[in-house]
Structure formats: structure tokens, C-alpha cells
PDB file of C-alpha atoms and ligand atoms in Angstrom:
ATOM      1  CA  MET N   1      10.927 -94.966-183.278  1.00  0.00           C
ATOM      2  CA  THR N   2      10.146 -92.645-180.419  1.00  0.00           C
ATOM      3  CA  ASP N   3       9.151 -88.892-179.900  1.00  0.00           C
ATOM      4  CA  THR N   4      12.943 -88.030-179.065  1.00  0.00           C
ATOM      5  CA  LEU N   5      14.785 -90.620-180.882  1.00  0.00           C
ATOM      6  CA  THR N   6      14.465 -90.610-184.405  1.00  0.00           C
ATOM      7  CA  GLU N   7      16.199 -93.268-186.577  1.00  0.00           C
ATOM      8  CA  ASP N   8      18.952 -90.435-187.359  1.00  0.00           C
ATOM      9  CA  ALA N   9      19.532 -89.649-183.749  1.00  0.00           C
ATOM     10  CA  LEU N  10      20.073 -93.657-182.977  1.00  0.00           C
ATOM     11  CA  ALA N  11      22.503 -93.750-186.228  1.00  0.00           C
ATOM     12  CA  ALA N  12      24.691 -90.860-184.911  1.00  0.00           C
ATOM     13  CA  LEU N  13      24.895 -92.158-181.225  1.00  0.00           C
ATOM     14  CA  ILE N  14      26.063 -95.494-182.735  1.00  0.00           C
ATOM     15  CA  GLU N  15      28.623 -93.522-184.651  1.00  0.00           C
ATOM     16  CA  GLN N  16      30.035 -92.041-181.907  1.00  0.00           C
ATOM     17  CA  HIS N  17      30.345 -95.344-179.947  1.00  0.00           C
ATOM     18  CA  ARG N  18      31.242 -97.499-182.821  1.00  0.00           C
ATOM     19  CA  GLY N  19      34.656 -99.053-182.604  1.00  0.00           C
ATOM     20  CA  ARG N  20      35.527 -97.569-179.092  1.00  0.00           C
ATOM     21  CA  ARG N  21      36.352 -99.974-176.737  1.00  0.00           C
ATOM     22  CA  GLY N  22      33.502-101.203-174.374  1.00  0.00           C
ATOM     23  CA  ALA N  23      30.969 -99.086-176.355  1.00  0.00           C
ATOM     24  CA  LEU N  24      27.734-101.279-175.562  1.00  0.00           C
ATOM     25  CA  LEU N  25      26.998 -99.844-172.010  1.00  0.00           C
ATOM     26  CA  PRO N  26      28.069 -95.983-172.652  1.00  0.00           C
ATOM     27  CA  LEU N  27      25.714 -96.452-175.734  1.00  0.00           C
ATOM     28  CA  LEU N  28      22.655 -97.490-174.158  1.00  0.00           C
ATOM     29  CA  HIS N  29      23.128 -95.065-171.499  1.00  0.00           C
ATOM     30  CA  ALA N  30      23.119 -92.530-174.225  1.00  0.00           C
ATOM     31  CA  VAL N  31      20.055 -93.624-176.013  1.00  0.00           C
ATOM     32  CA  GLN N  32      18.354 -93.994-172.598  1.00  0.00           C
ATOM     33  CA  ALA N  33      19.785 -90.758-171.389  1.00  0.00           C
ATOM     34  CA  THR N  34      17.845 -89.512-174.927  1.00  0.00           C
ATOM     35  CA  CYS N  35      13.942 -91.104-174.586  1.00  0.00           C
ATOM     36  CA  GLY N  36      14.215 -92.117-171.209  1.00  0.00           C
ATOM     37  CA  TYR N  37      14.414 -96.408-172.174  1.00  0.00           C
ATOM     38  CA  ILE N  38      15.906 -98.501-174.907  1.00  0.00           C
ATOM     39  CA  PRO N  39      13.232 -98.763-177.268  1.00  0.00           C
ATOM     40  CA  ASP N  40      12.486-101.825-178.914  1.00  0.00           C
ATOM     41  CA  ALA N  41      13.378-100.659-182.645  1.00  0.00           C
ATOM     42  CA  ALA N  42      16.842 -99.934-181.239  1.00  0.00           C
ATOM     43  CA  ILE N  43      17.814-103.144-180.708  1.00  0.00           C
ATOM     44  CA  ALA N  44      18.259-104.584-184.124  1.00  0.00           C
ATOM     45  CA  PRO N  45      20.671-101.237-185.088  1.00  0.00           C
ATOM     46  CA  ILE N  46      22.458-101.642-181.813  1.00  0.00           C
ATOM     47  CA  ALA N  47      23.368-105.276-181.801  1.00  0.00           C
ATOM     48  CA  SER N  48      24.234-104.951-185.651  1.00  0.00           C
ATOM     49  CA  ALA N  49      26.694-102.073-185.295  1.00  0.00           C
ATOM     50  CA  LEU N  50      28.484-103.820-182.439  1.00  0.00           C
ATOM     51  CA  ARG N  51      28.103-107.421-184.334  1.00  0.00           C
ATOM     52  CA  ILE N  52      26.786-109.262-180.923  1.00  0.00           C
ATOM     53  CA  SER N  53      23.287-111.049-181.056  1.00  0.00           C
ATOM     54  CA  ARG N  54      19.933-109.476-179.912  1.00  0.00           C
ATOM     55  CA  ALA N  55      20.201-111.975-177.010  1.00  0.00           C
ATOM     56  CA  GLU N  56      23.325-110.735-175.997  1.00  0.00           C
ATOM     57  CA  LEU N  57      22.386-107.214-175.769  1.00  0.00           C
ATOM     58  CA  GLU N  58      18.802-108.537-174.552  1.00  0.00           C
ATOM     59  CA  GLY N  59      20.877-109.988-171.629  1.00  0.00           C
ATOM     60  CA  VAL N  60      23.133-107.150-170.912  1.00  0.00           C
ATOM     61  CA  ILE N  61      20.228-104.786-170.561  1.00  0.00           C
ATOM     62  CA  SER N  62      18.169-106.714-168.854  1.00  0.00           C
ATOM     63  CA  PHE N  63      21.440-107.699-166.375  1.00  0.00           C
ATOM     64  CA  TYR N  64      21.477-103.900-165.197  1.00  0.00           C
ATOM     65  CA  ALA N  65      18.778-102.584-163.097  1.00  0.00           C
ATOM     66  CA  ASP N  66      19.171 -98.996-164.447  1.00  0.00           C
ATOM     67  CA  PHE N  67      17.997 -99.813-168.031  1.00  0.00           C
ATOM     68  CA  ARG N  68      14.793 -99.611-168.839  1.00  0.00           C
ATOM     69  CA  ARG N  69      12.697-101.335-171.733  1.00  0.00           C
ATOM     70  CA  SER N  70       9.584 -99.413-171.382  1.00  0.00           C
ATOM     71  CA  ALA N  71       8.986 -95.727-171.479  1.00  0.00           C
ATOM     72  CA  PRO N  72       9.289 -94.242-167.906  1.00  0.00           C
ATOM     73  CA  ASN N  73       5.967 -93.066-165.910  1.00  0.00           C
ATOM     74  CA  ALA N  74       5.931 -89.375-164.715  1.00  0.00           C
ATOM     75  CA  HIS N  75       7.735 -89.888-161.365  1.00  0.00           C
ATOM     76  CA  ARG N  76      10.033 -92.728-159.899  1.00  0.00           C
ATOM     77  CA  LEU N  77      10.256 -93.839-156.558  1.00  0.00           C
ATOM     78  CA  ARG N  78      13.367 -96.162-156.022  1.00  0.00           C
ATOM     79  CA  ILE N  79      13.759 -97.807-152.367  1.00  0.00           C
ATOM     80  CA  CYS N  80      16.189 -99.360-150.661  1.00  0.00           C
ATOM     81  CA  ARG N  81      16.031-103.148-149.458  1.00  0.00           C
ATOM     82  CA  ALA N  82      19.208-103.579-148.539  1.00  0.00           C
ATOM     83  CA  GLU N  83      20.378-104.412-144.885  1.00  0.00           C
ATOM     84  CA  SER N  84      20.641-101.437-143.409  1.00  0.00           C
ATOM     85  CA  CYS N  85      17.462 -99.777-144.801  1.00  0.00           C
ATOM     86  CA  ARG N  86      15.710-103.616-144.103  1.00  0.00           C
ATOM     87  CA  ALA N  87      17.114-103.304-140.730  1.00  0.00           C
ATOM     88  CA  MET N  88      15.681-100.111-140.492  1.00  0.00           C
ATOM     89  CA  GLY N  89      12.036-100.419-141.879  1.00  0.00           C
ATOM     90  CA  SER N  90      12.083-100.268-145.575  1.00  0.00           C
ATOM     91  CA  GLU N  91       9.805-103.452-145.880  1.00  0.00           C
ATOM     92  CA  ALA N  92       6.876-100.806-144.089  1.00  0.00           C
ATOM     93  CA  LEU N  93       7.872 -98.398-146.947  1.00  0.00           C
ATOM     94  CA  TRP N  94       7.570-100.821-149.712  1.00  0.00           C
ATOM     95  CA  GLN N  95       4.052-101.610-148.399  1.00  0.00           C
ATOM     96  CA  ALA N  96       3.480 -97.922-148.264  1.00  0.00           C
ATOM     97  CA  ALA N  97       4.558 -97.080-151.828  1.00  0.00           C
ATOM     98  CA  GLN N  98       2.284 -99.914-153.507  1.00  0.00           C
ATOM     99  CA  SER N  99      -0.518 -97.233-152.496  1.00  0.00           C
ATOM    100  CA  ALA N 100       1.428 -94.743-155.214  1.00  0.00           C
ATOM    101  CA  PRO N 101      -0.379 -93.360-157.855  1.00  0.00           C
ATOM    102  CA  SER N 102      -0.180 -95.093-161.384  1.00  0.00           C
ATOM    103  CA  ASP N 103       1.828 -92.550-162.980  1.00  0.00           C
ATOM    104  CA  THR N 104       4.707 -93.336-160.250  1.00  0.00           C
ATOM    105  CA  ASP N 105       6.884 -96.108-161.086  1.00  0.00           C
ATOM    106  CA  ILE N 106       8.149 -98.033-158.103  1.00  0.00           C
ATOM    107  CA  GLU N 107      11.480 -99.881-158.010  1.00  0.00           C
ATOM    108  CA  VAL N 108      13.777-101.297-155.630  1.00  0.00           C
ATOM    109  CA  VAL N 109      17.939-100.492-155.366  1.00  0.00           C
ATOM    110  CA  TYR N 110      20.502-101.837-153.235  1.00  0.00           C
ATOM    111  CA  CYS N 111      22.146 -99.529-151.435  1.00  0.00           C
ATOM    112  CA  LEU N 112      21.812 -95.615-152.221  1.00  0.00           C
ATOM    113  CA  GLY N 113      24.691 -94.946-150.379  1.00  0.00           C
ATOM    114  CA  ALA N 114      23.113 -93.174-147.266  1.00  0.00           C
ATOM    115  CA  CYS N 115      23.282 -96.407-144.811  1.00  0.00           C
ATOM    116  CA  ALA N 116      23.529 -94.188-142.014  1.00  0.00           C
ATOM    117  CA  ALA N 117      20.243 -92.345-142.136  1.00  0.00           C
ATOM    118  CA  SER N 118      18.140 -95.408-143.186  1.00  0.00           C
ATOM    119  CA  PRO N 119      15.881 -96.154-144.300  1.00  0.00           C
ATOM    120  CA  ALA N 120      16.452 -94.425-147.887  1.00  0.00           C
ATOM    121  CA  ALA N 121      14.796 -93.917-150.837  1.00  0.00           C
ATOM    122  CA  GLU N 122      14.926 -91.664-154.137  1.00  0.00           C
ATOM    123  CA  TYR N 123      12.212 -89.534-155.412  1.00  0.00           C
ATOM    124  CA  ASP N 124      12.517 -88.651-158.829  1.00  0.00           C
ATOM    125  CA  GLY N 125      16.451 -87.566-158.583  1.00  0.00           C
ATOM    126  CA  ARG N 126      15.679 -86.670-154.429  1.00  0.00           C
ATOM    127  CA  LEU N 127      17.453 -88.527-151.595  1.00  0.00           C
ATOM    128  CA  LEU N 128      15.031 -89.218-148.881  1.00  0.00           C
ATOM    129  CA  CYS N 129      16.791 -90.165-145.616  1.00  0.00           C
ATOM    130  CA  ARG N 130      15.227 -91.762-142.470  1.00  0.00           C
ATOM    131  CA  LEU N 131      11.640 -92.171-144.131  1.00  0.00           C
ATOM    132  CA  ASP N 132       8.541 -93.647-143.011  1.00  0.00           C
ATOM    133  CA  ALA N 133       5.645 -94.978-144.057  1.00  0.00           C
ATOM    134  CA  ALA N 134       3.583 -91.317-143.739  1.00  0.00           C
ATOM    135  CA  ARG N 135       5.840 -89.670-145.366  1.00  0.00           C
ATOM    136  CA  ILE N 136       5.857 -91.746-148.034  1.00  0.00           C
ATOM    137  CA  ALA N 137       2.027 -91.128-148.397  1.00  0.00           C
ATOM    138  CA  ARG N 138       3.019 -87.530-148.575  1.00  0.00           C
ATOM    139  CA  LEU N 139       4.998 -87.535-151.291  1.00  0.00           C
ATOM    140  CA  TRP N 140       1.915 -88.311-153.546  1.00  0.00           C
ATOM    141  CA  GLN N 141       0.144 -85.375-152.110  1.00  0.00           C
ATOM    142  CA  GLU N 142       3.144 -82.787-153.207  1.00  0.00           C
ATOM    143  CA  ASP N 143       2.556 -83.594-156.512  1.00  0.00           C
ATOM    144  CA  GLN N 144      -0.848 -82.724-156.706  1.00  0.00           C
ATOM    145  CA  PRO N 145      -1.473 -79.058-158.065  1.00  0.00           C
TER     146      PRO N 145
HETATM  147  S1  FES G   1      21.366-100.113-147.287  1.00  0.00           S
HETATM  148 FE1  FES G   1      19.606 -98.527-147.869  1.00  0.00          FE
HETATM  149  S2  FES G   1      21.185 -96.841-148.075  1.00  0.00           S
HETATM  150 FE2  FES G   1      22.638 -98.270-147.928  1.00  0.00          FE
END
């Protein structure tokens, strides 16, 4: 299946959640926590175990922005494009982020809970506040060996 999610590991996760009320989202989070995304090979076993259609399952996965359907890159930059950050210049951050190295996922998020320190973003899980385009560009340099 994947390097970190074997068929046995998926079966164990399914058994941990099967029969629980509202099992789908916790199970999807567990799968993603194990291998970083929801692999294609996990769709049929999850749908079957929870007695939902593959289309329903794909609908749930695509509805929630935090679920991934492909392996993540090495780095993840999430730029807030909600109202406060937009008013404080997040569009310039978004433009600056387009020059990110190819090993960086660039994603939109709608509010990181740091509105008072807009514009904000999250880089590899680290909250960055009062950002500007120049600081975005320096993120790539900080990661160089
Ligand atoms: S609007 Fe961007 S952190 Fe809240």
C-alpha cells in the first residue's frame, strides 16, 4: 500500500474504529497521521468496512481541506486568505509563495486564529505572524543546508 501504511496496519486502524459512532473522520485522520495522506488503496477497504459508497467517502475526503489524496512534499506553507489577513496583505504573500521550491506544498487556509497579527501563515506547523513577501522568500533560504 505505502511505506508506512501496510494492509495489516490499515486493517488494524479500521478495527479500532469500526462500530464506533462517527467513525469515519477519526479513521481518516488516523490513516493520514500514519502515512501523510489517504492513499487510493485505502478507499475500498474503508468504504466497505463503514458500509458507505466510495463516492460518499471521496465526497467526505474532498470536503475537508485537511485531508490529502497524495503524498505530501517535504515542506508545507499554509497562507491565510481570510478577511483580516486579506486586509493586511495576504495576496502579496500568496504571490511571493509562488516562487517556493518544488518540495514545498502551498495551501490556502481560512483563519489560523492569529487575526490580530495578520497577515499570518503556517510553515511546517510553525505559526508566522505579521509576514511580508520578503520574509516569505527567506523561508526557502532557511531550509538550505
Ligand atoms: S484571518 Fe488570517 S489568521 Fe485570522
